[in-house]
Amino acid sequence: MRHCSVQVRGLLTRDELDRYNALIEVGSYLESQMRHDLAYPVQKEIDLLIQPAIERLKDKGRARDKATQEYLEAKAQAAAELDEEDER
């Protein structure tokens, strides 16, 4: 079974995380029994389950990028104002 990243797992809701852990356990058991034909649909279900958390992670990244951009713009504007004052 392929696990999702720690960042994605951290953004799963409690219900999603419980379901994720149960599916991982079932899939690991099936793999240990060499039932890869049955483990495949379990992995697909896990992939569908984590999609909302992946979107939440992307949203957090976009918000962080926007905040960084605003900070850099404010810093550049403050530097420009300081240069204007020095020229006077």
mmCIF file of N, CA and C in Angstrom:
data_model
loop_
_atom_site.group_PDB
_atom_site.id
_atom_site.type_symbol
_atom_site.label_atom_id
_atom_site.label_comp_id
_atom_site.label_asym_id
_atom_site.label_seq_id
_atom_site.Cartn_x
_atom_site.Cartn_y
_atom_site.Cartn_z
ATOM 1 N N MET A 1 0.844 -1.171 0.000
ATOM 2 C CA MET A 1 0.000 0.000 0.000
ATOM 3 C C MET A 1 0.888 1.233 0.000
ATOM 4 N N ARG A 2 0.468 2.212 -0.766
ATOM 5 C CA ARG A 2 1.185 3.477 -0.795
ATOM 6 C C ARG A 2 0.536 4.416 0.227
ATOM 7 N N HIS A 3 1.352 4.943 1.104
ATOM 8 C CA HIS A 3 0.861 5.903 2.088
ATOM 9 C C HIS A 3 0.871 7.293 1.476
ATOM 10 N N CYS A 4 0.006 8.158 1.972
ATOM 11 C CA CYS A 4 0.048 9.553 1.557
ATOM 12 C C CYS A 4 1.070 10.277 2.437
ATOM 13 N N SER A 5 1.401 11.488 2.061
ATOM 14 C CA SER A 5 2.411 12.234 2.803
ATOM 15 C C SER A 5 1.900 12.629 4.189
ATOM 16 N N VAL A 6 2.842 12.959 5.047
ATOM 17 C CA VAL A 6 2.503 13.388 6.403
ATOM 18 C C VAL A 6 1.682 14.680 6.349
ATOM 19 N N GLN A 7 2.016 15.571 5.410
ATOM 20 C CA GLN A 7 1.281 16.823 5.280
ATOM 21 C C GLN A 7 -0.178 16.559 4.935
ATOM 22 N N VAL A 8 -0.412 15.629 4.030
ATOM 23 C CA VAL A 8 -1.785 15.308 3.632
ATOM 24 C C VAL A 8 -2.509 14.622 4.789
ATOM 25 N N ARG A 9 -1.833 13.690 5.452
ATOM 26 C CA ARG A 9 -2.465 13.003 6.592
ATOM 27 C C ARG A 9 -2.838 13.997 7.682
ATOM 28 N N GLY A 10 -2.022 15.029 7.863
ATOM 29 C CA GLY A 10 -2.308 16.040 8.877
ATOM 30 C C GLY A 10 -3.544 16.860 8.566
ATOM 31 N N LEU A 11 -3.954 16.884 7.320
ATOM 32 C CA LEU A 11 -5.129 17.668 6.922
ATOM 33 C C LEU A 11 -6.392 16.816 6.760
ATOM 34 N N LEU A 12 -6.290 15.528 7.041
ATOM 35 C CA LEU A 12 -7.481 14.676 7.022
ATOM 36 C C LEU A 12 -8.326 14.960 8.258
ATOM 37 N N THR A 13 -9.629 14.917 8.089
ATOM 38 C CA THR A 13 -10.505 15.046 9.253
ATOM 39 C C THR A 13 -10.399 13.767 10.073
ATOM 40 N N ARG A 14 -10.922 13.768 11.265
ATOM 41 C CA ARG A 14 -10.848 12.592 12.137
ATOM 42 C C ARG A 14 -11.508 11.385 11.462
ATOM 43 N N ASP A 15 -12.685 11.594 10.855
ATOM 44 C CA ASP A 15 -13.380 10.496 10.172
ATOM 45 C C ASP A 15 -12.571 9.980 8.986
ATOM 46 N N GLU A 16 -12.016 10.916 8.206
ATOM 47 C CA GLU A 16 -11.200 10.522 7.057
ATOM 48 C C GLU A 16 -9.958 9.753 7.510
ATOM 49 N N LEU A 17 -9.336 10.219 8.587
ATOM 50 C CA LEU A 17 -8.132 9.554 9.081
ATOM 51 C C LEU A 17 -8.450 8.150 9.592
ATOM 52 N N ASP A 18 -9.548 8.000 10.301
ATOM 53 C CA ASP A 18 -9.943 6.675 10.772
ATOM 54 C C ASP A 18 -10.184 5.726 9.599
ATOM 55 N N ARG A 19 -10.866 6.224 8.597
ATOM 56 C CA ARG A 19 -11.143 5.399 7.410
ATOM 57 C C ARG A 19 -9.848 5.082 6.671
ATOM 58 N N TYR A 20 -8.970 6.076 6.546
ATOM 59 C CA TYR A 20 -7.663 5.888 5.895
ATOM 60 C C TYR A 20 -6.876 4.782 6.601
ATOM 61 N N ASN A 21 -6.785 4.863 7.920
ATOM 62 C CA ASN A 21 -6.028 3.861 8.677
ATOM 63 C C ASN A 21 -6.626 2.460 8.514
ATOM 64 N N ALA A 22 -7.956 2.372 8.514
ATOM 65 C CA ALA A 22 -8.605 1.076 8.338
ATOM 66 C C ALA A 22 -8.326 0.508 6.943
ATOM 67 N N LEU A 23 -8.398 1.369 5.929
ATOM 68 C CA LEU A 23 -8.136 0.899 4.570
ATOM 69 C C LEU A 23 -6.680 0.469 4.399
ATOM 70 N N ILE A 24 -5.756 1.198 5.000
ATOM 71 C CA ILE A 24 -4.340 0.829 4.929
ATOM 72 C C ILE A 24 -4.134 -0.540 5.578
ATOM 73 N N GLU A 25 -4.775 -0.733 6.710
ATOM 74 C CA GLU A 25 -4.640 -2.013 7.410
ATOM 75 C C GLU A 25 -5.189 -3.162 6.562
ATOM 76 N N VAL A 26 -6.357 -2.974 5.967
ATOM 77 C CA VAL A 26 -6.956 -3.998 5.115
ATOM 78 C C VAL A 26 -6.064 -4.264 3.908
ATOM 79 N N GLY A 27 -5.608 -3.189 3.269
ATOM 80 C CA GLY A 27 -4.754 -3.345 2.097
ATOM 81 C C GLY A 27 -3.441 -4.041 2.417
ATOM 82 N N SER A 28 -2.852 -3.705 3.550
ATOM 83 C CA SER A 28 -1.602 -4.355 3.951
ATOM 84 C C SER A 28 -1.816 -5.834 4.208
ATOM 85 N N TYR A 29 -2.936 -6.166 4.832
ATOM 86 C CA TYR A 29 -3.256 -7.577 5.061
ATOM 87 C C TYR A 29 -3.405 -8.308 3.726
ATOM 88 N N LEU A 30 -4.131 -7.705 2.808
ATOM 89 C CA LEU A 30 -4.335 -8.344 1.505
ATOM 90 C C LEU A 30 -3.006 -8.542 0.779
ATOM 91 N N GLU A 31 -2.125 -7.551 0.847
ATOM 92 C CA GLU A 31 -0.811 -7.694 0.218
ATOM 93 C C GLU A 31 -0.003 -8.799 0.878
ATOM 94 N N SER A 32 -0.080 -8.909 2.208
ATOM 95 C CA SER A 32 0.674 -9.961 2.902
ATOM 96 C C SER A 32 0.158 -11.352 2.517
ATOM 97 N N GLN A 33 -1.101 -11.429 2.106
ATOM 98 C CA GLN A 33 -1.686 -12.691 1.664
ATOM 99 C C GLN A 33 -1.533 -12.887 0.151
ATOM 100 N N MET A 34 -0.751 -11.992 -0.465
ATOM 101 C CA MET A 34 -0.499 -12.033 -1.912
ATOM 102 C C MET A 34 -1.787 -11.871 -2.729
ATOM 103 N N ARG A 35 -2.725 -11.122 -2.180
ATOM 104 C CA ARG A 35 -3.983 -10.851 -2.875
ATOM 105 C C ARG A 35 -3.942 -9.439 -3.458
ATOM 106 N N HIS A 36 -2.969 -9.215 -4.333
ATOM 107 C CA HIS A 36 -2.796 -7.894 -4.942
ATOM 108 C C HIS A 36 -3.985 -7.510 -5.807
ATOM 109 N N ASP A 37 -4.697 -8.518 -6.327
ATOM 110 C CA ASP A 37 -5.888 -8.231 -7.120
ATOM 111 C C ASP A 37 -6.967 -7.551 -6.280
ATOM 112 N N LEU A 38 -7.031 -7.886 -4.992
ATOM 113 C CA LEU A 38 -8.002 -7.249 -4.099
ATOM 114 C C LEU A 38 -7.442 -5.984 -3.448
ATOM 115 N N ALA A 39 -6.126 -5.893 -3.313
ATOM 116 C CA ALA A 39 -5.503 -4.718 -2.703
ATOM 117 C C ALA A 39 -5.599 -3.500 -3.627
ATOM 118 N N TYR A 40 -5.632 -3.744 -4.931
ATOM 119 C CA TYR A 40 -5.695 -2.649 -5.897
ATOM 120 C C TYR A 40 -6.931 -1.768 -5.698
ATOM 121 N N PRO A 41 -8.146 -2.325 -5.608
ATOM 122 C CA PRO A 41 -9.319 -1.462 -5.377
ATOM 123 C C PRO A 41 -9.258 -0.726 -4.034
ATOM 124 N N VAL A 42 -8.641 -1.339 -3.037
ATOM 125 C CA VAL A 42 -8.489 -0.672 -1.738
ATOM 126 C C VAL A 42 -7.588 0.551 -1.907
ATOM 127 N N GLN A 43 -6.500 0.397 -2.667
ATOM 128 C CA GLN A 43 -5.600 1.531 -2.911
ATOM 129 C C GLN A 43 -6.336 2.634 -3.668
ATOM 130 N N LYS A 44 -7.160 2.271 -4.630
ATOM 131 C CA LYS A 44 -7.938 3.266 -5.369
ATOM 132 C C LYS A 44 -8.890 4.021 -4.435
ATOM 133 N N GLU A 45 -9.479 3.305 -3.497
ATOM 134 C CA GLU A 45 -10.377 3.944 -2.525
ATOM 135 C C GLU A 45 -9.602 4.917 -1.642
ATOM 136 N N ILE A 46 -8.390 4.540 -1.262
ATOM 137 C CA ILE A 46 -7.535 5.437 -0.466
ATOM 138 C C ILE A 46 -7.214 6.688 -1.269
ATOM 139 N N ASP A 47 -6.890 6.505 -2.546
ATOM 140 C CA ASP A 47 -6.576 7.652 -3.402
ATOM 141 C C ASP A 47 -7.758 8.620 -3.489
ATOM 142 N N LEU A 48 -8.971 8.092 -3.572
ATOM 143 C CA LEU A 48 -10.154 8.953 -3.602
ATOM 144 C C LEU A 48 -10.390 9.631 -2.254
ATOM 145 N N LEU A 49 -10.125 8.899 -1.185
ATOM 146 C CA LEU A 49 -10.350 9.419 0.161
ATOM 147 C C LEU A 49 -9.466 10.622 0.476
ATOM 148 N N ILE A 50 -8.229 10.609 -0.010
ATOM 149 C CA ILE A 50 -7.289 11.680 0.355
ATOM 150 C C ILE A 50 -7.386 12.910 -0.548
ATOM 151 N N GLN A 51 -8.179 12.850 -1.615
ATOM 152 C CA GLN A 51 -8.284 13.988 -2.534
ATOM 153 C C GLN A 51 -8.701 15.296 -1.846
ATOM 154 N N PRO A 52 -9.704 15.298 -0.959
ATOM 155 C CA PRO A 52 -10.057 16.562 -0.298
ATOM 156 C C PRO A 52 -8.900 17.134 0.534
ATOM 157 N N ALA A 53 -8.135 16.274 1.179
ATOM 158 C CA ALA A 53 -7.001 16.751 1.977
ATOM 159 C C ALA A 53 -5.911 17.321 1.074
ATOM 160 N N ILE A 54 -5.726 16.728 -0.098
ATOM 161 C CA ILE A 54 -4.747 17.260 -1.051
ATOM 162 C C ILE A 54 -5.175 18.650 -1.498
ATOM 163 N N GLU A 55 -6.470 18.834 -1.752
ATOM 164 C CA GLU A 55 -6.978 20.154 -2.136
ATOM 165 C C GLU A 55 -6.781 21.167 -1.002
ATOM 166 N N ARG A 56 -7.007 20.735 0.241
ATOM 167 C CA ARG A 56 -6.788 21.637 1.381
ATOM 168 C C ARG A 56 -5.311 22.035 1.464
ATOM 169 N N LEU A 57 -4.417 21.100 1.184
ATOM 170 C CA LEU A 57 -2.986 21.403 1.195
ATOM 171 C C LEU A 57 -2.630 22.405 0.105
ATOM 172 N N LYS A 58 -3.212 22.230 -1.078
ATOM 173 C CA LYS A 58 -2.989 23.177 -2.173
ATOM 174 C C LYS A 58 -3.498 24.562 -1.802
ATOM 175 N N ASP A 59 -4.673 24.617 -1.156
ATOM 176 C CA ASP A 59 -5.237 25.906 -0.735
ATOM 177 C C ASP A 59 -4.326 26.600 0.274
ATOM 178 N N LYS A 60 -3.774 25.823 1.206
ATOM 179 C CA LYS A 60 -2.851 26.406 2.177
ATOM 180 C C LYS A 60 -1.615 26.959 1.476
ATOM 181 N N GLY A 61 -1.129 26.251 0.474
ATOM 182 C CA GLY A 61 0.034 26.715 -0.285
ATOM 183 C C GLY A 61 -0.273 27.995 -1.037
ATOM 184 N N ARG A 62 -1.451 28.052 -1.640
ATOM 185 C CA ARG A 62 -1.842 29.273 -2.362
ATOM 186 C C ARG A 62 -1.969 30.464 -1.408
ATOM 187 N N ALA A 63 -2.547 30.226 -0.243
ATOM 188 C CA ALA A 63 -2.687 31.305 0.742
ATOM 189 C C ALA A 63 -1.317 31.778 1.219
ATOM 190 N N ARG A 64 -0.404 30.838 1.447
ATOM 191 C CA ARG A 64 0.944 31.188 1.864
ATOM 192 C C ARG A 64 1.655 31.989 0.774
ATOM 193 N N ASP A 65 1.507 31.574 -0.489
ATOM 194 C CA ASP A 65 2.123 32.292 -1.601
ATOM 195 C C ASP A 65 1.563 33.709 -1.726
ATOM 196 N N LYS A 66 0.247 33.844 -1.522
ATOM 197 C CA LYS A 66 -0.380 35.163 -1.599
ATOM 198 C C LYS A 66 0.123 36.063 -0.474
ATOM 199 N N ALA A 67 0.227 35.518 0.731
ATOM 200 C CA ALA A 67 0.731 36.308 1.861
ATOM 201 C C ALA A 67 2.183 36.722 1.632
ATOM 202 N N THR A 68 2.976 35.844 1.070
ATOM 203 C CA THR A 68 4.372 36.176 0.763
ATOM 204 C C THR A 68 4.438 37.282 -0.273
ATOM 205 N N GLN A 69 3.609 37.182 -1.303
ATOM 206 C CA GLN A 69 3.589 38.205 -2.344
ATOM 207 C C GLN A 69 3.179 39.560 -1.767
ATOM 208 N N GLU A 70 2.156 39.579 -0.921
ATOM 209 C CA GLU A 70 1.717 40.831 -0.307
ATOM 210 C C GLU A 70 2.807 41.416 0.573
ATOM 211 N N TYR A 71 3.504 40.572 1.317
ATOM 212 C CA TYR A 71 4.600 41.035 2.176
ATOM 213 C C TYR A 71 5.713 41.654 1.340
ATOM 214 N N LEU A 72 6.089 40.979 0.258
ATOM 215 C CA LEU A 72 7.169 41.503 -0.586
ATOM 216 C C LEU A 72 6.772 42.806 -1.258
ATOM 217 N N GLU A 73 5.502 42.911 -1.679
ATOM 218 C CA GLU A 73 5.027 44.159 -2.280
ATOM 219 C C GLU A 73 5.039 45.296 -1.260
ATOM 220 N N ALA A 74 4.609 45.019 -0.037
ATOM 221 C CA ALA A 74 4.610 46.039 1.012
ATOM 222 C C ALA A 74 6.038 46.463 1.342
ATOM 223 N N LYS A 75 6.942 45.516 1.372
ATOM 224 C CA LYS A 75 8.339 45.817 1.659
ATOM 225 C C LYS A 75 8.944 46.668 0.545
ATOM 226 N N ALA A 76 8.635 46.353 -0.709
ATOM 227 C CA ALA A 76 9.132 47.124 -1.843
ATOM 228 C C ALA A 76 8.556 48.543 -1.820
ATOM 229 N N GLN A 77 7.270 48.656 -1.464
ATOM 230 C CA GLN A 77 6.643 49.983 -1.392
ATOM 231 C C GLN A 77 7.272 50.814 -0.280
ATOM 232 N N ALA A 78 7.553 50.204 0.864
ATOM 233 C CA ALA A 78 8.194 50.924 1.968
ATOM 234 C C ALA A 78 9.592 51.369 1.575
ATOM 235 N N ALA A 79 10.309 50.540 0.845
ATOM 236 C CA ALA A 79 11.651 50.911 0.387
ATOM 237 C C ALA A 79 11.574 52.060 -0.603
ATOM 238 N N ALA A 80 10.566 52.055 -1.476
ATOM 239 C CA ALA A 80 10.402 53.134 -2.442
ATOM 240 C C ALA A 80 10.065 54.439 -1.738
ATOM 241 N N GLU A 81 9.209 54.372 -0.723
ATOM 242 C CA GLU A 81 8.861 55.582 0.036
ATOM 243 C C GLU A 81 10.090 56.120 0.768
ATOM 244 N N LEU A 82 10.900 55.243 1.286
ATOM 245 C CA LEU A 82 12.116 55.653 1.980
ATOM 246 C C LEU A 82 13.086 56.313 1.026
ATOM 247 N N ASP A 83 13.189 55.794 -0.187
ATOM 248 C CA ASP A 83 14.057 56.399 -1.202
ATOM 249 C C ASP A 83 13.544 57.783 -1.582
ATOM 250 N N GLU A 84 12.214 57.948 -1.675
ATOM 251 C CA GLU A 84 11.632 59.252 -1.987
ATOM 252 C C GLU A 84 11.988 60.277 -0.908
ATOM 253 N N GLU A 85 11.910 59.858 0.354
ATOM 254 C CA GLU A 85 12.239 60.762 1.452
ATOM 255 C C GLU A 85 13.709 61.140 1.424
ATOM 256 N N ASP A 86 14.575 60.216 1.076
ATOM 257 C CA ASP A 86 16.011 60.488 1.016
ATOM 258 C C ASP A 86 16.333 61.459 -0.099
ATOM 259 N N GLU A 87 15.565 61.450 -1.194
ATOM 260 C CA GLU A 87 15.802 62.342 -2.316
ATOM 261 C C GLU A 87 15.381 63.765 -2.002
ATOM 262 N N ARG A 88 14.505 63.961 -1.056
ATOM 263 C CA ARG A 88 14.021 65.307 -0.721
ATOM 264 C C ARG A 88 15.031 66.008 0.050
#
